[in-house]
XYZ file of C-alpha atoms in Angstrom:
371
model
C -0.404 0.070 -0.036
C 1.760 2.946 -1.160
C 1.483 6.967 0.743
C -1.147 7.707 -2.172
C -3.427 5.190 -1.956
C -3.303 4.216 1.584
C -6.222 4.662 3.734
C -5.048 7.375 6.195
C -3.474 9.379 3.153
C -7.114 9.494 1.727
C -8.662 10.297 4.633
C -6.332 13.437 4.980
C -6.969 14.259 1.209
C -10.459 14.581 2.015
C -9.676 16.240 5.286
C -7.788 18.605 3.389
C -10.524 19.087 0.559
C -13.663 18.962 2.477
C -13.204 20.345 5.747
C -12.873 24.372 4.977
C -16.605 23.828 4.470
C -17.268 21.786 7.113
C -15.146 22.644 10.040
C -15.598 18.868 11.725
C -11.987 18.876 12.703
C -9.862 21.526 15.187
C -6.383 19.625 14.938
C -5.118 17.231 11.948
C -2.194 15.539 12.337
C -0.960 14.265 8.696
C 2.822 13.737 9.087
C 1.946 11.821 12.518
C -0.711 9.966 11.047
C 1.301 8.765 7.864
C 4.133 7.383 10.183
C 1.875 5.365 12.603
C -0.079 3.532 9.548
C 3.368 2.477 7.878
C 4.130 1.150 11.563
C 0.563 -0.368 11.864
C 1.315 -2.008 8.591
C 4.900 -3.343 9.328
C 4.089 -4.773 12.496
C 0.585 -6.259 10.929
C -1.771 -5.032 13.486
C -5.323 -6.059 13.537
C -6.568 -2.593 12.772
C -4.127 -2.420 9.690
C -3.771 1.552 9.966
C -7.462 1.957 9.665
C -7.714 6.034 9.783
C -10.488 7.357 12.767
C -10.664 10.437 14.631
C -11.018 11.662 18.224
C -13.480 13.563 19.855
C -12.259 16.754 21.430
C -8.589 18.075 22.242
C -8.650 15.624 24.971
C -10.037 12.271 22.937
C -6.273 11.092 21.912
C -5.705 10.453 25.676
C -9.113 8.521 26.255
C -9.382 4.803 26.987
C -10.979 3.954 23.473
C -8.408 6.105 21.791
C -5.269 3.902 23.522
C -7.049 0.908 22.776
C -7.592 1.475 19.208
C -4.043 3.013 18.361
C -2.552 -0.254 20.113
C -4.420 -2.336 17.708
C -2.968 -0.651 14.736
C -5.975 2.058 14.164
C -4.471 5.220 13.444
C -6.013 8.843 14.663
C -6.158 11.530 12.009
C -6.989 14.222 14.526
C -9.430 15.671 16.755
C -12.908 16.804 16.486
C -14.628 19.582 17.062
C -17.206 20.256 20.178
C -19.271 23.263 21.369
C -17.216 26.210 22.060
C -16.700 27.942 25.429
C -19.790 29.322 27.636
C -22.241 27.486 24.893
C -25.454 27.230 26.693
C -26.754 24.357 24.834
C -24.837 20.852 23.248
C -25.533 20.325 19.966
C -23.367 22.181 18.091
C -19.314 22.201 17.228
C -16.862 25.094 16.759
C -14.378 23.603 14.546
C -10.248 24.953 14.156
C -12.089 27.300 11.372
C -15.974 27.826 12.161
C -19.001 26.286 13.252
C -19.282 22.866 12.378
C -21.927 22.464 9.915
C -24.391 19.218 8.998
C -22.985 17.318 6.030
C -26.408 17.410 4.041
C -27.511 21.276 5.174
C -25.003 23.928 5.898
C -27.742 25.775 6.952
C -28.163 22.968 10.330
C -26.569 21.915 12.893
C -25.141 18.265 13.077
C -26.253 17.923 16.826
C -23.207 17.138 19.438
C -21.462 17.588 21.649
C -19.568 14.780 19.622
C -20.325 17.322 16.545
C -17.380 16.848 14.762
C -16.745 13.337 14.885
C -20.422 12.436 13.391
C -19.946 14.855 10.793
C -16.154 13.346 9.806
C -17.514 10.095 9.510
C -20.443 11.421 7.794
C -18.282 13.006 4.884
C -15.803 10.057 4.497
C -12.907 12.006 6.525
C -12.485 9.255 8.855
C -13.809 5.446 9.014
C -14.596 5.646 12.563
C -14.758 8.199 15.033
C -14.997 7.916 19.005
C -17.177 10.258 21.073
C -18.690 10.391 24.272
C -22.374 10.484 25.051
C -23.850 11.950 28.790
C -27.135 13.155 27.335
C -27.475 11.941 23.737
C -23.918 13.024 22.548
C -23.258 10.484 20.283
C -26.900 9.231 19.010
C -28.229 12.604 18.609
C -25.325 13.576 16.083
C -25.541 10.100 14.725
C -29.181 10.557 13.647
C -28.440 14.286 12.195
C -25.400 13.452 9.769
C -27.338 9.769 8.678
C -24.301 7.689 10.521
C -24.450 4.615 12.884
C -23.164 5.668 16.402
C -23.660 3.719 19.780
C -23.488 4.623 23.752
C -22.039 1.655 25.752
C -23.552 0.322 28.996
C -22.416 3.192 31.524
C -19.214 1.844 33.537
C -18.348 -0.381 30.690
C -15.402 1.479 30.089
C -13.948 4.041 31.715
C -14.955 7.728 32.146
C -13.714 11.050 33.454
C -17.597 11.510 34.216
C -17.745 11.657 37.754
C -21.846 11.754 37.599
C -21.764 8.601 35.574
C -24.047 9.749 33.135
C -21.335 9.795 30.355
C -20.294 6.864 28.495
C -17.788 6.250 25.905
C -19.150 5.679 22.228
C -18.722 5.232 18.513
C -19.288 6.321 15.324
C -19.063 4.414 11.954
C -20.691 4.607 8.631
C -22.836 1.360 9.713
C -22.796 -0.696 12.758
C -21.052 -3.473 10.470
C -18.111 -0.957 9.612
C -18.400 -0.448 13.724
C -17.467 -3.815 14.371
C -13.574 -3.839 13.848
C -12.993 -0.854 16.130
C -15.466 -1.777 19.125
C -14.243 -5.577 18.982
C -10.835 -3.780 19.945
C -12.195 -1.362 22.102
C -14.602 -3.609 24.003
C -12.355 -6.157 24.067
C -14.332 -9.127 26.253
C -16.861 -6.793 27.481
C -20.318 -7.647 28.115
C -22.091 -10.793 29.640
C -19.761 -14.378 28.789
C -22.495 -15.613 26.132
C -21.733 -12.370 23.774
C -19.359 -12.834 21.301
C -18.693 -10.860 18.114
C -20.181 -12.358 14.367
C -22.947 -14.302 15.355
C -26.030 -13.606 14.125
C -29.248 -13.092 16.476
C -32.349 -15.743 16.102
C -34.892 -13.497 13.932
C -36.804 -11.998 14.694
C -36.084 -10.329 17.278
C -38.763 -9.411 20.024
C -38.819 -5.420 20.356
C -41.114 -2.782 21.834
C -41.791 0.299 20.196
C -42.720 3.933 21.446
C -43.077 7.188 19.219
C -42.531 9.408 22.284
C -41.386 7.092 25.468
C -44.929 8.258 26.916
C -43.950 11.953 27.603
C -41.989 13.463 24.666
C -43.080 15.809 22.017
C -42.555 14.393 18.938
C -42.064 16.074 15.301
C -44.942 14.361 13.494
C -42.898 13.499 10.331
C -39.546 12.142 12.285
C -42.093 9.610 13.730
C -43.278 9.022 10.383
C -39.741 7.862 8.900
C -39.327 6.033 12.027
C -42.705 4.357 12.099
C -41.689 3.612 8.362
C -38.798 1.941 9.090
C -40.247 0.095 12.489
C -42.895 -1.336 9.889
C -40.435 -2.378 7.170
C -38.588 -4.142 9.883
C -41.206 -5.672 10.557
C -42.039 -6.795 6.909
C -38.886 -8.166 6.402
C -39.145 -10.674 9.576
C -36.562 -8.967 11.415
C -38.349 -7.708 14.458
C -41.649 -9.186 15.933
C -43.164 -6.161 18.122
C -44.267 -6.898 21.493
C -47.468 -6.006 23.179
C -45.630 -3.911 26.374
C -46.069 -0.691 27.934
C -43.237 1.626 27.185
C -44.202 4.383 28.580
C -41.511 6.453 31.374
C -41.740 9.244 33.536
C -39.912 12.584 32.115
C -36.163 12.135 33.261
C -35.523 15.920 32.456
C -35.412 16.859 36.074
C -33.773 13.722 37.649
C -30.898 13.997 34.838
C -30.671 17.821 35.346
C -30.536 16.827 39.291
C -27.877 14.174 38.960
C -25.712 16.587 36.969
C -26.057 18.879 39.004
C -24.499 17.040 42.235
C -27.859 15.994 43.509
C -28.311 12.416 42.964
C -30.210 12.053 46.146
C -32.945 14.232 45.446
C -35.973 12.796 46.255
C -37.824 13.171 43.197
C -34.910 12.261 41.286
C -34.788 9.364 43.220
C -38.774 8.575 42.484
C -37.888 9.075 38.997
C -35.015 6.674 38.561
C -36.462 4.065 40.376
C -39.985 3.959 38.867
C -38.104 4.280 35.223
C -35.309 1.231 36.375
C -38.413 -0.895 37.259
C -40.655 -0.340 33.864
C -37.244 -0.614 31.778
C -36.449 -3.993 33.648
C -40.052 -4.984 32.573
C -39.495 -4.374 29.331
C -36.139 -5.448 28.516
C -37.321 -8.620 30.404
C -36.660 -11.771 27.473
C -33.695 -9.888 25.201
C -36.061 -7.662 23.954
C -35.225 -3.850 22.280
C -36.764 -1.067 22.522
C -36.857 0.973 19.016
C -37.789 4.669 19.387
C -36.958 7.898 17.227
C -33.273 9.084 18.162
C -34.727 12.930 18.532
C -37.913 14.491 19.073
C -37.045 17.149 16.069
C -34.964 17.224 12.926
C -31.725 19.212 12.623
C -31.813 22.821 14.122
C -30.571 26.102 12.879
C -26.925 27.135 14.065
C -28.942 29.427 16.348
C -29.896 27.251 18.625
C -32.843 24.153 19.336
C -35.484 26.269 20.731
C -37.779 24.876 23.214
C -37.688 21.301 22.268
C -34.938 19.085 23.853
C -32.844 16.996 21.239
C -32.387 14.870 24.366
C -35.776 13.862 25.256
C -35.936 10.475 24.003
C -31.871 9.917 24.765
C -31.184 10.968 28.268
C -33.635 8.469 30.024
C -30.796 5.678 29.023
C -28.179 7.685 30.160
C -29.576 7.445 33.763
C -30.503 3.876 34.043
C -27.272 2.962 31.866
C -28.402 1.032 28.973
C -26.357 0.917 25.690
C -28.259 2.556 22.915
C -27.621 3.497 19.295
C -28.754 5.145 16.405
C -29.083 4.032 12.906
C -30.000 5.775 9.624
C -33.930 5.303 9.583
C -34.619 8.051 6.505
C -35.107 11.716 5.329
C -37.844 14.203 5.895
C -39.179 15.925 3.245
C -36.560 18.894 3.292
C -33.307 16.523 3.488
C -32.678 15.886 6.975
C -31.574 12.703 8.410
C -33.373 10.512 10.683
C -32.446 8.117 13.367
C -33.749 5.025 14.486
C -32.484 4.487 18.164
C -32.319 1.181 19.713
C -31.966 0.131 23.165
C -30.811 -2.995 24.990
C -30.406 -4.771 28.335
C -27.404 -3.135 30.723
C -24.178 -5.081 29.292
C -25.826 -6.173 26.077
C -23.211 -4.539 23.822
C -22.543 -6.713 22.037
C -26.045 -7.896 21.264
C -26.882 -4.416 20.812
C -23.969 -4.323 18.008
C -25.703 -7.657 16.456
C -29.472 -6.233 16.537
C -28.174 -2.862 14.551
C -26.456 -5.159 12.305
C -29.865 -6.995 11.694
C -31.586 -3.847 11.162
C -29.579 -2.351 9.061
C -29.189 -5.069 6.745
C -33.389 -5.139 6.516
C -33.286 -0.803 5.557
C -32.226 0.455 2.816
C -28.432 1.380 2.674
C -27.926 5.083 3.810
C -26.262 7.450 1.281
C -23.804 9.862 1.506
C -23.902 13.626 1.389
C -23.250 14.782 -2.153
C -19.344 15.849 -2.447
C -18.682 19.563 -1.333
C -22.413 19.397 0.259
C -22.231 22.010 3.409
């Protein structure tokens, strides 16, 4: 593999060509990346020099990044996160300006793992690390039309002392994410789980448009419902008649994030939701929802609707959750299907995500130079 045709060289060429418009990166490391690739190939390391991006200025020091580098992955740069003083966390600030959605430049890519999602969507990296404390992987994955997975809380080391945030990964698809997750998770998950083993179909699942409390954009809900109907029709999913109604977690999440996990109301909400989720996931069932209640909003801010309404319940409960491309709204905005599994069933969730994406139309890539 030569310098001009290598995976890392191709990624660096796309960054140089596309990132001046997208602003997904805050730093790019071309010389170091090419040197790491040569070493990975010479040593025949498992990932063979596959390029990935890391979230934010400290991402290169994360547990996931260290595991990927040890396996022969090559970090090509650090991606954008919200700028200082941001009161809402669904955008990014790249080296030369605000990060834009690769599908619509007038919209945000979501966040806080904004640049990571954009880098993968635009083909500037094969995968990217992220972290998710309220939906920071799943929201930008949904809005950029890529796969994004939040691992079970506590499964991997996290600097977040509240316990809400956990490590995540972005890739073009669940299948493309598998080599990276294989290295990051290692033997994580229950002993019976293994990479690459298909799950028996149909998968038992519960569908909820709003988790019992969220106000969901009608077109977003329709796109996700159509994807779920397609999964049922393909024999991939069998819907169960179980109650997916939860208590709104907004106040409990805020209390935990603010350092008051023992707040009586927060404790009540968490206990009630945990009991309901335990019943819902019994027997290995999955939960299917829209990843966000809204489509990507403009760069001026989200307005009154929380983009996190359907994601942060699972940061409180600790369940692994992923967003997969479900389709587009009529105005060209990607929509994500959220798939949630039992705590610790990260590998099972990945296998389920692969089965789901096999039954849905392949996710397109943004037009070259779009944004």
